[in-house]
Every structure is written in structure tokens, then in C-alpha cells.
Coordinates of C-alpha atoms and ligand atoms in Angstrom, one line a residue:
X1 CA 1.2 -22.3 11.8
X2 CA 4.4 -20.7 11.4
X3 CA 4.4 -17.1 9.0
X4 CA 7.2 -15.1 8.3
X5 CA 5.8 -11.3 7.8
X6 CA 8.3 -8.5 6.2
X7 CA 7.3 -4.6 6.2
X8 CA 8.6 -2.5 3.5
X9 CA 6.5 0.2 2.4
X10 CA 7.6 3.4 4.1
X11 CA 10.5 3.8 6.9
X12 CA 11.0 1.5 9.1
X13 CA 12.4 -1.7 7.9
X14 CA 10.5 -4.5 10.3
X15 CA 10.3 -9.0 10.0
X16 CA 8.6 -11.3 12.7
X17 CA 7.7 -14.6 12.4
X18 CA 4.7 -15.5 14.2
X19 CA 2.7 -18.9 15.4
X20 CA -0.8 -19.7 15.6
X21 CA -1.2 -23.0 17.3
X22 CA -3.3 -25.1 15.3
X23 CA -3.9 -28.0 17.8
X24 CA -6.6 -25.3 20.0
X25 CA -10.2 -25.5 19.1
X26 CA -10.7 -23.1 16.4
X27 CA -12.5 -20.8 18.5
X28 CA -9.9 -20.4 20.4
X29 CA -6.8 -17.7 18.5
X30 CA -3.8 -18.4 20.9
X31 CA -1.0 -16.9 18.8
X32 CA 2.4 -15.6 19.6
X33 CA 5.0 -14.0 18.2
X34 CA 8.4 -15.6 18.0
X35 CA 10.2 -12.4 17.5
X36 CA 9.2 -8.3 16.1
X37 CA 12.5 -7.4 14.5
X38 CA 12.4 -3.5 13.3
X39 CA 14.7 -0.9 12.0
X40 CA 13.8 2.7 12.0
X41 CA 15.1 5.1 9.2
X42 CA 14.2 8.3 11.2
X43 CA 17.7 9.5 11.9
X44 CA 18.5 8.9 7.6
X45 CA 15.0 11.1 6.8
X46 CA 15.8 13.5 10.1
X47 CA 17.5 16.1 8.1
X48 CA 14.9 16.3 5.5
X49 CA 11.8 17.1 7.9
X50 CA 9.8 13.9 6.3
X51 CA 9.9 10.4 4.7
X52 CA 12.1 10.6 1.5
X53 CA 11.4 8.2 -0.7
X54 CA 14.6 6.8 -2.9
X55 CA 16.8 7.4 1.0
X56 CA 13.8 5.0 2.3
X57 CA 14.1 1.9 -0.9
X58 CA 17.6 2.4 -0.9
X59 CA 18.3 2.3 3.6
X60 CA 15.8 -0.9 3.2
X61 CA 17.9 -2.1 0.5
X62 CA 20.5 -2.2 2.8
X63 CA 18.7 -4.0 6.2
X64 CA 17.1 -6.1 4.8
X65 CA 18.6 -9.6 4.5
X66 CA 20.1 -9.4 8.3
X67 CA 16.5 -7.5 9.4
X68 CA 15.3 -11.6 8.1
X69 CA 17.7 -13.7 9.7
X70 CA 17.1 -12.0 12.7
X71 CA 13.9 -12.2 12.9
X72 CA 14.1 -15.7 12.2
X73 CA 16.6 -16.5 14.8
X74 CA 15.0 -14.4 17.2
X75 CA 11.9 -17.0 17.0
X76 CA 13.3 -20.0 17.3
X77 CA 12.2 -21.1 14.1
X78 CA 14.3 -22.3 10.7
X79 CA 13.3 -21.1 7.1
X80 CA 12.6 -24.7 6.4
X81 CA 9.7 -24.9 8.8
X82 CA 7.7 -22.1 8.3
X83 CA 4.8 -22.5 6.5
X84 CA 4.3 -19.1 4.6
X85 CA 5.8 -16.3 3.9
X86 CA 3.2 -12.6 4.0
X87 CA 5.0 -9.4 2.8
X88 CA 3.7 -6.4 2.8
X89 CA 2.4 -5.4 -1.1
X90 CA 0.9 -2.2 -0.5
X91 CA 0.3 0.8 -0.8
X92 CA 2.8 2.8 0.3
X93 CA 6.8 4.0 -1.4
X94 CA 7.2 1.8 -4.6
X95 CA 10.7 1.2 -3.9
X96 CA 9.9 0.1 -0.4
X97 CA 7.3 -2.3 -1.5
X98 CA 9.9 -3.6 -4.3
X99 CA 12.6 -4.3 -2.4
X100 CA 10.2 -5.8 0.4
X101 CA 7.9 -7.7 -1.6
X102 CA 11.4 -8.7 -4.7
X103 CA 12.7 -10.2 -1.1
X104 CA 9.8 -12.4 -0.1
X105 CA 9.7 -14.2 -3.7
X106 CA 13.1 -15.0 -4.0
X107 CA 12.8 -16.6 -0.1
X108 CA 9.6 -17.5 -1.1
X109 CA 11.0 -19.1 -4.6
X110 CA 14.2 -21.7 -2.5
X111 CA 12.4 -22.8 0.5
X112 CA 9.2 -23.9 -2.4
X113 CA 7.2 -21.7 0.4
X114 CA 3.6 -20.0 -0.2
X115 CA 4.2 -16.2 -0.7
X116 CA 1.2 -14.0 0.2
X117 CA 0.7 -10.6 -1.4
X118 CA -0.6 -8.3 2.5
X119 CA -2.0 -5.2 2.6
X120 CA -0.6 -2.8 4.7
X121 CA -3.6 -1.6 6.0
X122 CA -4.9 -4.8 6.5
X123 CA -2.7 -5.4 8.9
X124 CA -3.1 -2.4 11.0
X125 CA -7.1 -4.2 11.2
X126 CA -6.4 -7.6 11.4
X127 CA -4.0 -6.8 15.0
X128 CA -6.4 -6.3 17.4
X129 CA -7.5 -9.9 17.3
X130 CA -3.4 -11.0 17.3
X131 CA -3.4 -8.9 20.6
X132 CA -6.8 -9.2 21.8
X133 CA -8.9 -12.3 19.7
X134 CA -11.6 -9.5 19.0
X135 CA -14.0 -10.6 17.3
X136 CA -15.6 -9.7 14.3
X137 CA -17.2 -6.9 13.1
X138 CA -15.9 -3.7 14.9
X139 CA -14.5 -0.5 14.2
X140 CA -10.8 0.2 13.6
X141 CA -9.0 3.9 13.7
X142 CA -6.0 4.2 11.6
X143 CA -4.2 7.4 12.6
X144 CA -0.2 7.3 10.8
X145 CA 2.0 9.8 9.2
X146 CA 0.6 7.7 5.5
X147 CA -2.9 7.2 6.6
X148 CA -5.9 8.9 8.3
X149 CA -9.1 6.3 8.2
X150 CA -12.3 4.9 10.4
X151 CA -12.2 1.4 8.8
X152 CA -15.6 -1.5 9.6
X153 CA -13.4 -4.4 10.2
X154 CA -16.3 -6.9 8.9
X155 CA -14.1 -10.5 8.4
X156 CA -10.7 -11.2 6.7
X157 CA -10.7 -9.6 3.5
X158 CA -13.8 -8.2 4.4
X159 CA -13.2 -3.6 4.8
X160 CA -15.4 -1.4 4.8
X161 CA -14.2 2.6 4.7
X162 CA -16.7 4.9 6.4
X163 CA -14.3 8.3 6.5
X164 CA -10.9 9.0 5.0
X165 CA -9.2 11.9 4.7
X166 CA -9.0 14.9 2.1
X167 CA -6.2 16.0 2.6
X168 CA -3.6 15.3 4.7
X169 CA -3.4 12.0 7.1
X170 CA -3.4 13.3 10.9
X171 CA 0.7 12.2 11.4
X172 CA 1.9 14.2 9.2
X173 CA -0.7 17.6 10.1
X174 CA 1.2 17.1 13.7
X175 CA 5.0 16.7 11.7
X176 CA 4.1 19.8 9.8
X177 CA 2.9 22.5 12.5
X178 CA 6.2 21.1 14.2
X179 CA 7.9 21.9 11.5
X180 CA 6.8 25.3 10.8
X181 CA 7.5 26.0 14.7
X182 CA 11.0 24.8 14.1
X183 CA 10.4 21.7 16.2
X184 CA 12.4 18.1 15.2
X185 CA 11.0 15.2 13.0
X186 CA 9.6 13.8 14.3
X187 CA 7.1 16.3 14.5
X188 CA 3.5 14.4 16.5
X189 CA 5.9 13.6 20.0
X190 CA 8.1 17.4 20.0
X191 CA 3.3 19.0 19.4
X192 CA 2.7 16.5 22.4
X193 CA 5.7 17.3 24.8
X194 CA 5.6 21.3 23.7
X195 CA 1.9 20.8 24.5
X196 CA 2.0 19.7 28.1
X197 CA 3.3 23.6 29.3
X198 CA 1.2 25.6 27.2
X199 CA -2.3 27.5 27.1
X200 CA -4.3 25.8 24.4
X201 CA -7.2 28.8 25.0
X202 CA -4.9 30.4 23.3
X203 CA -5.4 29.7 20.5
X204 CA -9.1 29.2 18.6
X205 CA -7.7 27.1 15.8
X206 CA -10.7 25.6 13.4
X207 CA -12.5 22.5 14.2
X208 CA -11.8 21.1 10.9
X209 CA -15.3 19.7 9.2
X210 CA -17.1 19.2 13.0
X211 CA -21.1 18.2 12.3
X212 CA -20.3 17.3 8.3
X213 CA -22.7 14.4 8.5
X214 CA -19.4 12.0 6.7
X215 CA -17.1 11.3 9.1
X216 CA -14.5 12.3 7.4
X217 CA -11.2 14.3 8.3
X218 CA -9.1 17.3 6.8
X219 CA -6.2 19.7 8.6
X220 CA -4.8 21.3 5.2
X221 CA -7.0 24.8 7.1
X222 CA -6.0 23.6 10.5
X223 CA -2.8 23.9 8.7
X224 CA -3.0 26.6 7.5
X225 CA -4.9 28.6 10.6
X226 CA -1.6 27.5 12.4
X227 CA 1.1 29.1 10.1
X228 CA -1.2 32.6 10.0
X229 CA -1.0 32.1 14.1
X230 CA 2.6 31.5 14.4
X231 CA 3.6 34.3 11.0
X232 CA 1.4 36.5 13.5
X233 CA 3.0 37.0 16.6
X234 CA 6.2 35.9 15.3
X235 CA 9.3 35.5 16.5
X236 CA 8.3 32.7 18.6
X237 CA 9.1 33.0 22.4
X238 CA 8.6 28.8 23.9
X239 CA 5.9 29.6 25.0
X240 CA 4.8 30.9 22.0
X241 CA 5.4 28.2 20.8
X242 CA 3.7 26.1 24.0
X243 CA 0.4 27.6 23.1
X244 CA 0.2 26.8 19.1
X245 CA 1.1 23.3 20.2
X246 CA -1.8 22.7 22.9
X247 CA -4.4 24.8 21.1
X248 CA -3.6 22.6 17.8
X249 CA -4.1 19.1 20.0
X250 CA -6.6 20.4 21.8
X251 CA -8.4 21.3 18.1
X252 CA -7.2 18.3 16.2
X253 CA -8.7 15.7 19.7
X254 CA -12.2 17.7 19.0
X255 CA -11.7 17.6 15.6
X256 CA -11.4 14.1 16.0
X257 CA -13.9 13.7 18.5
X258 CA -16.7 14.7 16.5
X259 CA -15.7 13.0 13.2
X260 CA -15.4 8.9 14.7
X261 CA -18.9 9.2 17.1
X262 CA -20.3 9.8 13.9
X263 CA -18.8 6.7 13.4
X264 CA -20.1 4.8 17.0
X265 CA -23.8 5.5 16.2
X266 CA -23.6 4.1 12.6
X267 CA -21.8 1.2 13.7
X268 CA -24.5 1.0 16.2
X269 CA -27.1 1.3 13.8
X270 CA -25.4 -1.3 10.9
X271 CA -24.5 -4.1 13.7
X272 CA -27.6 -3.1 16.4
X273 CA -26.9 -7.5 17.1
X274 CA -23.6 -6.5 18.1
X275 CA -23.7 -6.8 22.1
X276 CA -20.4 -5.7 22.7
X277 CA -18.7 -3.2 19.9
X278 CA -15.5 -1.7 20.2
X279 CA -13.4 0.8 18.2
X280 CA -9.7 0.4 17.9
X281 CA -7.0 3.0 17.3
X282 CA -3.4 2.2 15.3
X283 CA -0.9 4.5 14.3
X284 CA 2.0 6.7 15.5
X285 CA -0.9 9.4 16.4
X286 CA -2.3 6.4 18.9
X287 CA 0.7 7.4 20.9
X288 CA -0.5 10.8 21.9
X289 CA -2.4 11.3 25.4
X290 CA -4.5 13.9 25.4
X291 CA -6.3 12.1 21.2
X292 CA -6.1 8.6 23.1
X293 CA -7.8 10.2 26.7
X294 CA -11.0 11.9 24.3
X295 CA -11.3 8.7 22.4
X296 CA -11.3 6.6 25.9
X297 CA -13.8 9.3 27.0
X298 CA -16.1 8.9 23.5
X299 CA -16.6 5.1 24.2
X300 CA -16.9 5.0 27.6
X301 CA -20.4 7.3 26.8
X302 CA -21.8 4.5 23.5
X303 CA -20.8 1.8 25.4
X304 CA -17.6 1.0 23.3
X305 CA -14.7 -0.6 24.6
X306 CA -11.3 0.9 23.5
X307 CA -8.5 -1.5 22.2
X308 CA -5.3 -0.2 22.1
X309 CA -3.0 -2.6 21.5
X310 CA 0.8 -1.5 22.6
X311 CA 2.2 1.0 20.6
X312 CA 5.1 -1.3 19.1
X313 CA 2.0 -3.4 17.6
X314 CA -0.4 -0.4 16.4
X315 CA 3.0 1.4 14.3
X316 CA 4.2 0.0 11.4
X317 CA 5.4 -3.3 12.0
X318 CA 6.0 -6.8 10.5
X319 CA 3.9 -8.8 12.8
X320 CA 0.7 -7.9 12.2
X321 CA 2.0 -9.1 8.4
X322 CA 2.5 -12.2 9.0
X323 CA -0.5 -12.2 10.8
X324 CA -2.3 -10.9 8.1
X325 CA -1.1 -13.4 6.2
X326 CA -1.6 -16.2 9.3
X327 CA -5.5 -14.6 9.1
X328 CA -5.9 -15.4 5.2
X329 CA -4.5 -18.9 5.5
X330 CA -7.1 -20.0 8.3
X331 CA -9.4 -18.4 6.1
X332 CA -8.3 -19.9 2.7
X333 CA -8.4 -16.5 1.5
X334 CA -3.9 -16.0 0.3
X335 CA -4.3 -15.6 -3.4
X336 CA -3.0 -18.4 -6.0
X337 CA -1.1 -15.7 -7.3
X338 CA 1.1 -14.0 -4.9
X339 CA 4.8 -14.8 -7.0
X340 CA 3.2 -12.4 -10.2
X341 CA 1.8 -10.2 -7.8
X342 CA 2.8 -6.3 -8.6
X343 CA 3.7 -3.6 -5.4
X344 CA 0.5 -1.6 -5.7
X345 CA 0.9 2.0 -4.1
X346 CA -2.2 2.7 -4.9
X347 CA -4.6 0.2 -3.1
X348 CA -6.7 1.2 -1.2
X349 CA -8.9 -2.2 1.3
X350 CA -11.9 -0.9 0.3
X351 CA -12.6 -1.5 -3.2
X352 CA -16.7 -0.3 -3.1
X353 CA -16.5 2.8 -1.6
X354 CA -16.2 6.6 -3.4
X355 CA -12.2 8.0 -3.4
X356 CA -12.1 11.3 -1.8
X357 CA -12.1 14.3 -4.2
X358 CA -8.7 15.3 -4.1
X359 CA -6.9 11.3 -5.3
X360 CA -6.7 12.8 -8.1
X361 CA -7.2 10.3 -12.2
X362 CA -6.0 7.1 -10.5
X363 CA -9.1 7.0 -8.0
X364 CA -7.8 6.3 -4.1
X365 CA -4.1 6.2 -2.4
X366 CA -5.4 4.0 -0.4
Ligands
LIG1 O1 2.1 4.7 12.1 P1 3.5 5.1 12.4 O2 4.7 5.2 12.7 O3 3.8 5.2 11.0 C1 4.0 5.9 9.2 O4 3.2 6.6 9.7 O5 4.0 4.8 8.6 O6 2.9 6.8 12.9 C2 4.4 8.4 12.5 C3 3.1 9.3 12.3 C4 3.7 10.7 12.4 O7 4.1 11.3 11.9 C5 4.8 11.3 14.0 O8 4.7 12.1 14.2 C6 2.9 9.8 14.6 O9 2.8 9.5 14.2 N1 3.2 9.9 16.3 C7 2.3 11.5 17.3 C8 3.5 11.2 18.5 N2 3.8 10.0 18.4 C9 4.0 9.8 16.7 N3 1.4 12.9 15.9 C10 1.5 12.9 17.6 N4 1.6 12.0 19.1 C11 2.8 11.7 19.1 N5 2.5 11.4 20.8
LIG2 ZN1 0.9 1.9 8.7

């Protein structure tokens, strides 16, 4: 089984071919990433301190054809030998989604291949099966620039969102903190770098939601606390910036640890028969060493294995989309009418869990 994946939901233009050897026993999965091409648009957006949707959509239009050609060439597979095309159809920036899904529809129609519309979050949710062959159920912590969620992954197409953010995504909080402190975009890696030489005890920032029974997240109060601290001592020296970053990172790691430990407990209660439970992290914030160390320690304490797929597959990419396509094909739920599928800027992975306060009249975004 060979699937071409296409990803354009945010600021990465990506295409990939993933193969699964169908001759191996069904219980032994041996998927292979034959190609994985990702073009980041960071430079186009850096001057604005965040992703500008219209610039992103135009950049996808310019780059996508070449990226797909490169992914096919790298894989050594002809389009004729591809079994299906899987494209991200939501949630995300609608301009980019239109570019990716329409391109996928055109290729599918011209090459007479089935098209599978993939929820971007499902791509993140299933990556640990591509990289580590994980069995269902497991727990996923997704922490990126656009999403902050804890999801119980029970099967292909079977997800329970246990927690989400009631305001900013965690990556967004890193990016906004960096911007306030005059650090360049994207903020996360720069906050982490500055924090390395800072004093994490100098500022007592709040640990948002700590102690709340529901494992949800909130970061806007923390962001405000950072702004107030920075304003109070301005102008900031390099050491001030380092201390604020270190204190911010400590608050985030602490709050995240509290939220995740509640989810680990809930997982034990809900899946008592699962003998080797696992926590998987995905999203760009998973690159943060302090956060990773906190999660690793929590998992050790709770008897969970901690799975952090290689960063290239944790951040936005098309291999995870191709893989979600393969999973759907194998499960027989690839969807019949993807040719008519309309891109969805909002598309919750779990349609049952109630939207959070603050998600607006149109309901949950993701
Ligand atoms: O998953 P990702 O690459 O893309 C999208 O969200 O689409 O995540 C990017 C986010 C950005 O907000 C970035 O600042 C954050 O991940 N990030 C980090 C680190 N590296 C990237 N946050 C904290 N520490 C890092 N080392
Ligand atoms: Zn993503």
C-alpha cells in the first residue's frame, strides 16, 4: 500500500510517500517513509511575528506542485503506482487547506486514484503508530503553535478529547512571550535558548489551571503576568530577559505537568486492562527540553512509557497525513465522497466533547 500525503493547513508546504508492506502479517506493521519533503514558510512570516494567512496561502500555491514532484521523485514511486492520495482537509487556515485539497482532488481525478480527506489532528494522533508501532489505546499530548490538547486515542477514527486550551495554544504563548521580550519569531526555540542562562526562581509566575479537576489548559493569564513583570522592570537587560524566559518556562512545565498527571490517572481508570500504557507527545513545543524532561519524569513515576517521535515527524509534515490515509484504508473507513469534501477550517477530532468556553458561536475549532 503506497499513499501520497499532502499537508498545507498552516505554514508548512509538505508532501510525502509512505508505504506499508501488505505481505507482512496483519499484526506486524512495517511502514516505510519513502519520502518526506517539508518546506517551511518561517522566513515569509518572520517579519510579522506570526503566520499571515494570505501570505501562507499564496506561498502554498507557488510551492506545492514542486514539493509533490520532489516527494514522488525522492520516493522512487511513479504516480501510477500510488494507491491513494491523502490530503489535510482541516482544521487550519482555510486558504492553505483549499490549495492542498484542490490540488489533491485534481491529481486524484487525473490519475484515477481514490482521495482521502484527513483531519490534521488525526495525522498527529496516529504518528506514534508509524514511528513506534504503538497499539491502541494510548494518550496523546499535542502541543503546537495552533493546538494544545490531550486526546485518548482509542482506534482509527476513535478519539476522545480530554482537554484543550480555553485561550491560547502553548506554542502561541511561547511566541507571544518572545515577541513581548523582543526575541525573534518563532519564539519557542528563542525563549528556550534565553532561559538556559536565566534564573527560574526570580519571577513567581502563575501556574494556570493547576489543581483544576478537568485537565484543561489556559495560558493567557500567564502571558499577562509576563507582560506586567517585563513592563515593571523595563528597560530589560539581557539577564532580565533570560530570567523572565526561565521563570516562564518553569511555570509552563509545572502547569503542563499538573494537567498531564491528571490525564494519566484518568487513563488508568478508563483503560484498566492496558498493561503497558504510553503517553505520546506531538507538536513543535515537544522540542522543548525542559518540557520533555518534566513529561518523562511524570511518565516514569506513573508507569507510562514516554514516546516522543523524531521532531521532524512531531511538527507539521505530510508523512503523518499519508500514514493516516493508510490507517483509514486498512480500517475500511477512507470515506467515499472525498471528491466532494469541502475544506473545514474548524473540524474537531472528537465531535462529541463539548466545545470550550471561548470557542465562539461556531463551536470548537479543533
Ligand atoms: O507543530 P509546529 O511546528 O507547527 C504548528 O503549530 O503549526 O509548532 C510550532 C510551535 C511554535 O509556536 C514554536 O514557537 C513552538 O512550536 N516551539 C517551541 C520550541 N520549538 C518550537 N516551543 C517551546 N520550546 C521550543 N524549543
Ligand atoms: Zn500540526
